[in-house]
Short mmCIF file of C-alpha atoms and ligand atoms in Angstrom, two decimals:
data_model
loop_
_atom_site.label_atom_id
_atom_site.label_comp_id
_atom_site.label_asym_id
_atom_site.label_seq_id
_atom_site.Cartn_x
_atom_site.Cartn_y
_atom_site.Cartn_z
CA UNK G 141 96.36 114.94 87.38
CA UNK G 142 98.53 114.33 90.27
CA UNK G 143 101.93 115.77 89.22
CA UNK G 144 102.52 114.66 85.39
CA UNK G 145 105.10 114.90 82.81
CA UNK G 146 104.92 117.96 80.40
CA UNK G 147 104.30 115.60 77.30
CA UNK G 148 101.06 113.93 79.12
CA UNK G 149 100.17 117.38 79.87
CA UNK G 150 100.71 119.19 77.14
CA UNK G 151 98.71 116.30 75.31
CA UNK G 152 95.83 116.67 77.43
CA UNK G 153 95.96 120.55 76.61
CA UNK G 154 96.73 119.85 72.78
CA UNK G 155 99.84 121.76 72.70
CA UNK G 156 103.44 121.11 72.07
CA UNK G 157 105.71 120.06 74.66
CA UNK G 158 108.45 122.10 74.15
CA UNK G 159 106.27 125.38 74.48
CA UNK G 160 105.61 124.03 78.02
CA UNK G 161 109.70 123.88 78.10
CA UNK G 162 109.76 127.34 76.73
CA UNK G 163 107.50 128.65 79.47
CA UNK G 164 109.08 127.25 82.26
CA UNK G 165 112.43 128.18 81.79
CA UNK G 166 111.08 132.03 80.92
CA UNK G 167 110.14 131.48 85.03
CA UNK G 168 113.54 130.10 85.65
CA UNK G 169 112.46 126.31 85.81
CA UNK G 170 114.77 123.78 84.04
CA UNK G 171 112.63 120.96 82.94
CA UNK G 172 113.07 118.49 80.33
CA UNK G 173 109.64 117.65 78.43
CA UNK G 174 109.87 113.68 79.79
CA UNK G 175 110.57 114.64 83.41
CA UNK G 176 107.44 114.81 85.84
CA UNK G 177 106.29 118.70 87.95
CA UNK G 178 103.98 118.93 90.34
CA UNK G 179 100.53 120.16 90.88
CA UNK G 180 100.73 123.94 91.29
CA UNK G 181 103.18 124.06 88.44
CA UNK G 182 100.36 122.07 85.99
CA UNK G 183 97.31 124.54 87.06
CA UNK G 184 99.89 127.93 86.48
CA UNK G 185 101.15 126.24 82.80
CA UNK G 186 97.44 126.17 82.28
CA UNK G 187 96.40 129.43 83.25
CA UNK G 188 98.87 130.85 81.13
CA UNK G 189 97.28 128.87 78.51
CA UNK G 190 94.39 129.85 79.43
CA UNK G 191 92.98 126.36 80.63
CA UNK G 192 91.26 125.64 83.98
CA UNK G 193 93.33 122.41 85.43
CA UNK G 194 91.40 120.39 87.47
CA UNK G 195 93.59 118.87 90.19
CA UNK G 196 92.24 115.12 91.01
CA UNK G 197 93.10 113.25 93.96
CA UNK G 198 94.67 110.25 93.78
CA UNK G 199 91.44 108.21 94.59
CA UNK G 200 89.50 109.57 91.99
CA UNK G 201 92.14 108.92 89.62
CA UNK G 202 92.47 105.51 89.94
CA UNK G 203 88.70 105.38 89.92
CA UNK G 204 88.99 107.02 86.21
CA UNK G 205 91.68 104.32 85.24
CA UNK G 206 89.23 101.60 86.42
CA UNK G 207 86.30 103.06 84.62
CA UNK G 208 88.05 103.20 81.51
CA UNK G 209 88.39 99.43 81.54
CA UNK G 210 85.07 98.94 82.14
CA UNK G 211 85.45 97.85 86.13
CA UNK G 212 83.48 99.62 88.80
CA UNK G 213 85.28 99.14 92.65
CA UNK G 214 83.02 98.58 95.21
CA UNK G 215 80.26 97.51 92.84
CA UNK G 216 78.29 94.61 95.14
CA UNK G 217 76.20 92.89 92.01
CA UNK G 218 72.46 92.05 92.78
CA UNK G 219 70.95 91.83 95.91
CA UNK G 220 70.04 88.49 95.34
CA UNK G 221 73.53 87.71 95.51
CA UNK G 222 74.49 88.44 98.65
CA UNK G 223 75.12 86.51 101.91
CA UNK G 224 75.75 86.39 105.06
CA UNK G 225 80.15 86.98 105.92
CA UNK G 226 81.97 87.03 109.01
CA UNK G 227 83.00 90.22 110.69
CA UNK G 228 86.33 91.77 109.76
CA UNK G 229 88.06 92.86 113.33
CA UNK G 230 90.63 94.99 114.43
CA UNK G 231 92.46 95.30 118.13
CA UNK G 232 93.32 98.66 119.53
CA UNK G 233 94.75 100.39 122.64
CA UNK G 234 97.47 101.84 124.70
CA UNK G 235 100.86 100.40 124.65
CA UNK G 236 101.50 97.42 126.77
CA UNK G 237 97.85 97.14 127.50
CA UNK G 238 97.77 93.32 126.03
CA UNK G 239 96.90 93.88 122.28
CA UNK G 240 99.48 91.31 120.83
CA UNK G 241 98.57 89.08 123.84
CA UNK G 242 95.45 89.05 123.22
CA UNK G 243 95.61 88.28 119.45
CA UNK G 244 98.19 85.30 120.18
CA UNK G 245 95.12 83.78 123.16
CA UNK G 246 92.61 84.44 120.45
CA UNK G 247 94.72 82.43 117.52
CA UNK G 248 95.73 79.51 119.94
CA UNK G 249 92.32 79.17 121.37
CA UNK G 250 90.18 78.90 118.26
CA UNK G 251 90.99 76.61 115.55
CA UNK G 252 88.69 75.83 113.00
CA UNK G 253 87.31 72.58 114.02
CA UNK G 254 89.17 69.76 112.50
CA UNK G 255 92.41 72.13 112.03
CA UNK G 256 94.84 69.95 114.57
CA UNK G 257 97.60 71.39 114.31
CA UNK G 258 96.52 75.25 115.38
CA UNK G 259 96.88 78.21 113.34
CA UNK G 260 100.65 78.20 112.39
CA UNK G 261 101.71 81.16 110.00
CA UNK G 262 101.82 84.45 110.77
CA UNK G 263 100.30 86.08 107.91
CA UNK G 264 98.66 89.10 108.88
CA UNK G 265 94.98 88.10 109.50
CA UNK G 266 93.49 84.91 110.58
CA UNK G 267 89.89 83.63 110.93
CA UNK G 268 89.10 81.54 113.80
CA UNK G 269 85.18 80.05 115.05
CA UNK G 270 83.39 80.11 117.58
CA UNK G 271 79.91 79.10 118.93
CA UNK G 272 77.25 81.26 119.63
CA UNK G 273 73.73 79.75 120.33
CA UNK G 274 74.66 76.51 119.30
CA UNK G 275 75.44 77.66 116.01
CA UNK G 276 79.24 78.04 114.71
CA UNK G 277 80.21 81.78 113.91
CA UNK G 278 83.35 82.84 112.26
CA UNK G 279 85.61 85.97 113.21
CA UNK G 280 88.38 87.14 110.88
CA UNK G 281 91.13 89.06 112.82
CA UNK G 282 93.52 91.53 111.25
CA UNK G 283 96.52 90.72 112.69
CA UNK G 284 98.57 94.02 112.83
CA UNK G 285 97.55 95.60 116.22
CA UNK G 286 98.03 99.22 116.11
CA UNK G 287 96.46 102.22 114.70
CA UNK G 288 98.52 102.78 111.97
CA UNK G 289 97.77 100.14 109.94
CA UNK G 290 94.13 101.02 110.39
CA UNK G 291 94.84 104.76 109.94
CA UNK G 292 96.75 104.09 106.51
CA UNK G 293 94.22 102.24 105.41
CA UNK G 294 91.03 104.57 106.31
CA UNK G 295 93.44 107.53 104.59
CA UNK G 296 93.45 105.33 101.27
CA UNK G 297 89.69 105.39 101.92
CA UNK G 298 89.35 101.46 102.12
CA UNK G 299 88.17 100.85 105.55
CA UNK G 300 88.71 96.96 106.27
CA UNK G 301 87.39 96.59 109.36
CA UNK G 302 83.95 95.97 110.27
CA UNK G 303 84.51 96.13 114.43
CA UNK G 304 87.17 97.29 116.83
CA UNK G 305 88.08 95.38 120.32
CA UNK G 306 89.15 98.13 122.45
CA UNK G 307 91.92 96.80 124.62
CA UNK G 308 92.22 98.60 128.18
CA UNK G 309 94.76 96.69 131.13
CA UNK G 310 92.75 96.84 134.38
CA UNK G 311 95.10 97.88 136.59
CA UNK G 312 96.19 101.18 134.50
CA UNK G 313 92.82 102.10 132.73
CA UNK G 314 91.95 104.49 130.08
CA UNK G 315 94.98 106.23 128.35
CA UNK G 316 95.78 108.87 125.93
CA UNK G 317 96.31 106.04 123.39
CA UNK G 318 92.70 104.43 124.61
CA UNK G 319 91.33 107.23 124.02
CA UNK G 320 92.74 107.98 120.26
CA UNK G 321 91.81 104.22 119.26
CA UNK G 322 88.15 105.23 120.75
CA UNK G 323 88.70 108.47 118.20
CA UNK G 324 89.70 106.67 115.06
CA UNK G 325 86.66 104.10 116.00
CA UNK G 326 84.14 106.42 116.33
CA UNK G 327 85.31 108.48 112.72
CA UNK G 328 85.33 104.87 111.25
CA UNK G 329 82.23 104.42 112.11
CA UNK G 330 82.75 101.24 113.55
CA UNK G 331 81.11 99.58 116.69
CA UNK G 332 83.19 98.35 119.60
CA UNK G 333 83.68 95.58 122.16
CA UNK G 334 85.70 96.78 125.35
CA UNK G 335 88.00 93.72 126.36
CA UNK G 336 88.88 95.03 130.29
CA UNK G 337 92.44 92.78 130.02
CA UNK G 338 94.83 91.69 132.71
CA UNK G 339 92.06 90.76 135.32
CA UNK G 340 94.09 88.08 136.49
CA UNK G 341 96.13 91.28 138.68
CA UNK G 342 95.42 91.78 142.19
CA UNK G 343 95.10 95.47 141.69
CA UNK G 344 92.79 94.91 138.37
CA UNK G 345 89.63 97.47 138.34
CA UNK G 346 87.11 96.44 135.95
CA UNK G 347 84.54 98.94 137.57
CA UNK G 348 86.74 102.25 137.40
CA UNK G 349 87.35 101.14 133.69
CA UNK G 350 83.57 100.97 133.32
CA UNK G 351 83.33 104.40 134.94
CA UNK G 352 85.96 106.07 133.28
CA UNK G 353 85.26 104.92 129.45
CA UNK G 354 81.48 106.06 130.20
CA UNK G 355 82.79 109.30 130.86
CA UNK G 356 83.73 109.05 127.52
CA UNK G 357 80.67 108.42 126.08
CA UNK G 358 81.37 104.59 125.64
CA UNK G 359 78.56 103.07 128.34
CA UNK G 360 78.70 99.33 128.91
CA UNK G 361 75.24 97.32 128.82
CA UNK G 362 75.15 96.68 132.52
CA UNK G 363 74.78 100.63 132.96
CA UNK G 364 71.85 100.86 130.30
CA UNK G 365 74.10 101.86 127.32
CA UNK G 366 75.09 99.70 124.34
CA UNK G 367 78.23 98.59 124.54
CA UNK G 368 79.77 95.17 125.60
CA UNK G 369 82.21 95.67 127.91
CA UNK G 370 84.21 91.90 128.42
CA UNK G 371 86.64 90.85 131.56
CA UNK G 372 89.42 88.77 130.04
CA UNK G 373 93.27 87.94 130.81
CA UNK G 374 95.04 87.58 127.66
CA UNK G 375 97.94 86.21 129.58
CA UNK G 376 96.27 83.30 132.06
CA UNK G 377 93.76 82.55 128.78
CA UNK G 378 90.38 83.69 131.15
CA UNK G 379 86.96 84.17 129.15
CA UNK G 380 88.64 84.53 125.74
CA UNK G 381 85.49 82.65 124.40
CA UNK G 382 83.09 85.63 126.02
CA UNK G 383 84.70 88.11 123.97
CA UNK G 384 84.46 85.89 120.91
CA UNK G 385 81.03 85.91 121.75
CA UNK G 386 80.51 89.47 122.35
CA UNK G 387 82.17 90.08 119.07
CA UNK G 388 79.32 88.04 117.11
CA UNK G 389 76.58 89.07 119.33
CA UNK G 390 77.56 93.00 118.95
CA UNK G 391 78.17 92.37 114.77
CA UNK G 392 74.74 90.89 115.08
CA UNK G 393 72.81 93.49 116.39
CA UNK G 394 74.43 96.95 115.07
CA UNK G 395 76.03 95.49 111.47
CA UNK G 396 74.41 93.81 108.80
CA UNK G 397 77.51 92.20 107.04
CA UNK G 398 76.94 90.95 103.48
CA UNK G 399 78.39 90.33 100.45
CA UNK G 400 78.04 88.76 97.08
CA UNK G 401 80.36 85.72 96.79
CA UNK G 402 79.33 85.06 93.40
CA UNK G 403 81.20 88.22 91.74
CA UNK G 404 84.51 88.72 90.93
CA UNK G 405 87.09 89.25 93.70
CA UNK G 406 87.76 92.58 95.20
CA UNK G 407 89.29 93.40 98.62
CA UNK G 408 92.50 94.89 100.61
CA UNK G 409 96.03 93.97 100.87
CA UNK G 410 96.57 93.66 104.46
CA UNK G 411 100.89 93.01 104.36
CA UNK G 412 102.69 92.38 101.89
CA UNK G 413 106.81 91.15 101.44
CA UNK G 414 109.12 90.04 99.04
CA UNK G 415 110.27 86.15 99.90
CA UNK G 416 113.39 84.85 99.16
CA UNK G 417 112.12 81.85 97.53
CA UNK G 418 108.49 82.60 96.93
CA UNK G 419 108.89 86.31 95.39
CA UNK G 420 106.12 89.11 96.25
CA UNK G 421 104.08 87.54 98.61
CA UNK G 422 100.65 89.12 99.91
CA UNK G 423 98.07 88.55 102.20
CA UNK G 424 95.24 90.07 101.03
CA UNK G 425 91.45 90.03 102.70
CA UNK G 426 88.42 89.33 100.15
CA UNK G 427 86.10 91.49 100.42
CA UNK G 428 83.30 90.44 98.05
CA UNK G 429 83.47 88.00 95.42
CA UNK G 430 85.26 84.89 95.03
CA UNK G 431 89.27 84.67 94.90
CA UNK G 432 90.38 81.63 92.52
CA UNK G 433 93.93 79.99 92.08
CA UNK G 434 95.06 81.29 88.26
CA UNK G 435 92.97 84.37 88.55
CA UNK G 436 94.39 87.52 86.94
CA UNK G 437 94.11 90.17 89.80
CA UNK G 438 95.64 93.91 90.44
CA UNK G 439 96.79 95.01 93.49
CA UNK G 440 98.46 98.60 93.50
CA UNK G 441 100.76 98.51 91.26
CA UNK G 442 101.42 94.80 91.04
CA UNK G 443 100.30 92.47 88.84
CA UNK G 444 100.16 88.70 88.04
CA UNK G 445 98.31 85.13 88.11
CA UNK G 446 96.98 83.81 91.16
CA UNK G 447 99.86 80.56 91.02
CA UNK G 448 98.61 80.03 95.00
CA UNK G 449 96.90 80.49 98.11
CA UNK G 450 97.82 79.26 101.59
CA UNK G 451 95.67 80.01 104.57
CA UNK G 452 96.70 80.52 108.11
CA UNK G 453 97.11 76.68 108.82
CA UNK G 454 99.93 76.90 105.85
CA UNK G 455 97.56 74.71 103.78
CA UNK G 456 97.19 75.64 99.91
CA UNK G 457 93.53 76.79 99.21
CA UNK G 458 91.88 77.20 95.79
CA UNK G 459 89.53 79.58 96.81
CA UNK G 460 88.57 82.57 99.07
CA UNK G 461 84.98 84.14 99.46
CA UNK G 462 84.19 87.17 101.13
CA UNK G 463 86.02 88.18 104.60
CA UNK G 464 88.32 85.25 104.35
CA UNK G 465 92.92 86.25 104.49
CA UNK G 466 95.36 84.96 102.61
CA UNK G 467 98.41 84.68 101.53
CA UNK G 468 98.71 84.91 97.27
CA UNK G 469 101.42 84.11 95.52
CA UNK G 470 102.37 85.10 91.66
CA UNK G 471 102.70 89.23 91.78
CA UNK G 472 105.08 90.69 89.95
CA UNK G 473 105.74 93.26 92.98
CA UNK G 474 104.99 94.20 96.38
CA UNK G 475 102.15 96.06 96.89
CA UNK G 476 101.70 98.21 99.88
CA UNK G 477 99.52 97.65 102.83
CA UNK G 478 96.29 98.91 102.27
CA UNK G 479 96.14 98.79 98.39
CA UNK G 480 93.02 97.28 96.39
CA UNK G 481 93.07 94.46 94.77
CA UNK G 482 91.18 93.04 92.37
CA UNK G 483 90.08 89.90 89.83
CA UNK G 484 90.18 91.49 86.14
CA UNK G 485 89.58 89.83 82.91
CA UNK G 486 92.59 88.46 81.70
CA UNK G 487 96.64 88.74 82.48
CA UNK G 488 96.72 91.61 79.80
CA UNK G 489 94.57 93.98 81.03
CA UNK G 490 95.66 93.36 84.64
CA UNK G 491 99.50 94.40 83.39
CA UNK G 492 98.07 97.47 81.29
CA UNK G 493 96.40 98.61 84.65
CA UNK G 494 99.64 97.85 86.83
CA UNK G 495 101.89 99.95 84.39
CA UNK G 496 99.41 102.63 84.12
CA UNK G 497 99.40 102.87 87.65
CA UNK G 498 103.04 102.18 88.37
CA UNK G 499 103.72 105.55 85.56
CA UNK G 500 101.72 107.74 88.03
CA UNK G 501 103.07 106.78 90.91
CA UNK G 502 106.69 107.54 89.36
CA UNK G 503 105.30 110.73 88.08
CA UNK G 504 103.95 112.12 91.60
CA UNK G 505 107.52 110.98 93.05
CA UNK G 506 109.19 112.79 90.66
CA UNK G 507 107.03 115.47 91.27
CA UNK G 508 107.63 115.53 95.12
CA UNK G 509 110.91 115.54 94.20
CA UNK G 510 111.73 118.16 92.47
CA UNK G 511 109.59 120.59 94.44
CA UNK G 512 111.82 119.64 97.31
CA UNK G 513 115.05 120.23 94.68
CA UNK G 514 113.50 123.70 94.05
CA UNK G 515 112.89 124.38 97.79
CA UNK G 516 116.42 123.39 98.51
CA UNK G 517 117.64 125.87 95.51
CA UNK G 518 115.63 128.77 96.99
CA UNK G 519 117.10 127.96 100.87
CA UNK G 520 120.84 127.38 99.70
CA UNK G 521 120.51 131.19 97.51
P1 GTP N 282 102.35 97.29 122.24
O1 GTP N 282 102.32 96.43 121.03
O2 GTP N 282 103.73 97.65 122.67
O3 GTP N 282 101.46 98.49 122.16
O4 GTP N 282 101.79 96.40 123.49
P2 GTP N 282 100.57 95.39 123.47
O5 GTP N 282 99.32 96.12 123.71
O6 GTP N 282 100.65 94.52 122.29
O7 GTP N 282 100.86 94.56 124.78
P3 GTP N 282 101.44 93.10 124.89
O8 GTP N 282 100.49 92.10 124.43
O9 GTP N 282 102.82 93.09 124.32
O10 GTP N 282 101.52 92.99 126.48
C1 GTP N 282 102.27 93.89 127.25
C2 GTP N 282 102.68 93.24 128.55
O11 GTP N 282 101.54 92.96 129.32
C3 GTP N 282 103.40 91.92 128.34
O12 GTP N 282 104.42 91.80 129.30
C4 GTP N 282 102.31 90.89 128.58
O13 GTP N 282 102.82 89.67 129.06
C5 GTP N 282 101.48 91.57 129.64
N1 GTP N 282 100.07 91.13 129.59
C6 GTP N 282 99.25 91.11 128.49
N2 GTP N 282 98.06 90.60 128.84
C7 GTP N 282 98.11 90.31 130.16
C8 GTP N 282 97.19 89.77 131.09
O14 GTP N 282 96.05 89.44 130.78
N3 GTP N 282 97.61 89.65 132.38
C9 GTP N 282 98.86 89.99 132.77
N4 GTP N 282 99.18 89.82 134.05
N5 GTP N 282 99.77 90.49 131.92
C10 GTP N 282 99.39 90.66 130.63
MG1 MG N 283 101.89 94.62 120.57
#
């Protein structure tokens, strides 16, 4: 458990509540039997019962709840199943080194082909195309530059991104911030494409950025090492479509992205808000499976019907395979970046997951809480 309330625990333990009561006030805790404690308290309640409480992380948890409904996350189906998907990407780097910049170039300059009107909302991700060898290839972009979104979402242990474009300005070069984005890469596990930005300067350096990232380890192709290293300008729009390319080409050769489109949907909420007009609104990435318009899905702690999708171009979609954003509307909350969603049977078992859910997480608040009410008792005596 994760912080509980005495009655779930002293159910679990087959015991009354209010001998859990009893015990705590004999150690000077007032708690009601309905209201939540936290960890520490559960595993000393138990060893006074004698009982060996097993503390289970959050992850684990919800991987229990799942279970007990008969849904595995992360299951991929058969083998047989799976295809080919486009790689999931995320930019990172120092401040003001051209990450937004470079995500606006990359959004104007590659439409879909037969999209006129350009990508127009800004909903967190977009996918754009490119060619490579005469062939077209498509790139989803997470739109949140930054490492905290990808930090929250590696801590939640749902990685979303498949490849990281390393952002370094030319005429500043590799900085502390470089370097942590290089870190979080690296512990990802991800491969990277260095995009050398803001060649367009007189005083740009490509070379001492070459020099100084190999120094870290990260040695471009040129010098007999395996990473791509691309000159662009975000700002004057210069070789945008080389780093497209490098993006495919390096996905190509060290990742072998697949995934069964055939399955149900799972995958990540990327952002999430509450609309005026629209209610909850999420944009979620698909991760495997196939996302459908009056699906039943979970995501967090919200719940609900699939009642639309709308893509980057603002269009309404019906469906969404694997690596493809967007925006669904029909939750009955706001989940938080980085939550799981997924397709379940039908629009009662997706509520009877969302409350069960929604219970703990009020349970490990209350919890929090009154450790820190305790805390402030024991400084203000
Ligand atoms: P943070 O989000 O604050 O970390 O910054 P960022 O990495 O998103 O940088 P942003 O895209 O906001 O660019 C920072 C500044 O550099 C802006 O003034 C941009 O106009 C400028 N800039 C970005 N790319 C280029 C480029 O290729 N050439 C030149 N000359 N300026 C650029
Ligand atoms: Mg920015």
């Amino acid at each position: 458990a994760r912080g509980a309330s005495l009655t779930d625990f002293a159910e679990k333990i087959n015991v009354e509540p209010a001998q859990l009561v009893q015990m705590l006030f004999g150690l000077g805790e007032m708690v009601t039997a309905t209201e939540s404690v936290n960890d520490e308290t559960l595993e000393l309640l138990g060893e006074e019962l004698n009982y060996v409480v097993q503390v289970v992380s959050p992850e684990d948890e919800d991987r229990e709840l799942l279970e007990s409904f008969d849904i595995e996350l992360g299951d991929e189906g058969d083998e047989s199943d799976w295809s080919v998907r486009p790689p999931v990407v995320t930019v990172m780097g120092h401040v003001d080194h051209g990450k937004t910049k470079l995500l606006d170039a990359i959004r104007d300059a590659n439409v879909i082909e037969g999209e006129a009107g350009g990508i127009t909302q800004h909903i967190g991700a977009y996918q754009v195309a490119t060619q490579v060898d005469g062939e077209e290839r498509k790139i989803t972009f997470i739109d949140t530059p930054g490492h905290e979104a990808f930090t929250a979402m590696r801590a939640r242990g749902s990685q979303s991104s498949d490849l990281a474009v390393l952002v370094v300005a030319a005429d500043d070069g590799v900085m502390p911030q470089t370097i942590e984005a290089l870190n979080h890469a690296k512990a990802a596990g991800v491969p990277i494409v260095v995009a050398i930005n803001k060649i367009d300067k007189p005083e740009a350096d490509p070379t001492k950025i070459r020099g100084q990232l190999t120094e870290y380890g990260v040695i471009p192709e040129e010098y007999g090492g395996d990473t791509m290293f691309v000159e662009i300008s975000a700002k004057s729009r210069i070789n945008i479509e080389g780093l497209l390319e490098a993006v495919v080409l390096t996905a190509d050769a060290s990742l072998d992205l697949q995934a069964n489109a055939s399955q149900d949907a799972q995958g990540i909420v990327i952002e999430a808000h509450l609309d005026r007009g629209r209610g909850p609104v999420a944009t979620i990435l698909v991760q495997r499976g196939t996302l459908r318009v009056g699906e039943s899905i979970v995501a967090g702690p919200a719940h609900g019907r699939v009642r639309a999708m709308i893509d980057e171009y603002g269009h309404e979609i019906t469906e969404a395979t694997p690596s493809r954003p967007a925006m669904v509307l029909g939750l009955s909350a706001v989940p938080g970046a980085g939550q799981s969603f997924l397709v379940v049977e039908d629009d009662r078992m997706a509520r009877q997951i969302a409350e069960k859910r929604e219970a703990r997480e009020r349970a490990a608040q209350q919890a929090k809480r009154r450790v820190r009410r305790t805390l402030e008792d024991f400084m203000a005596s």
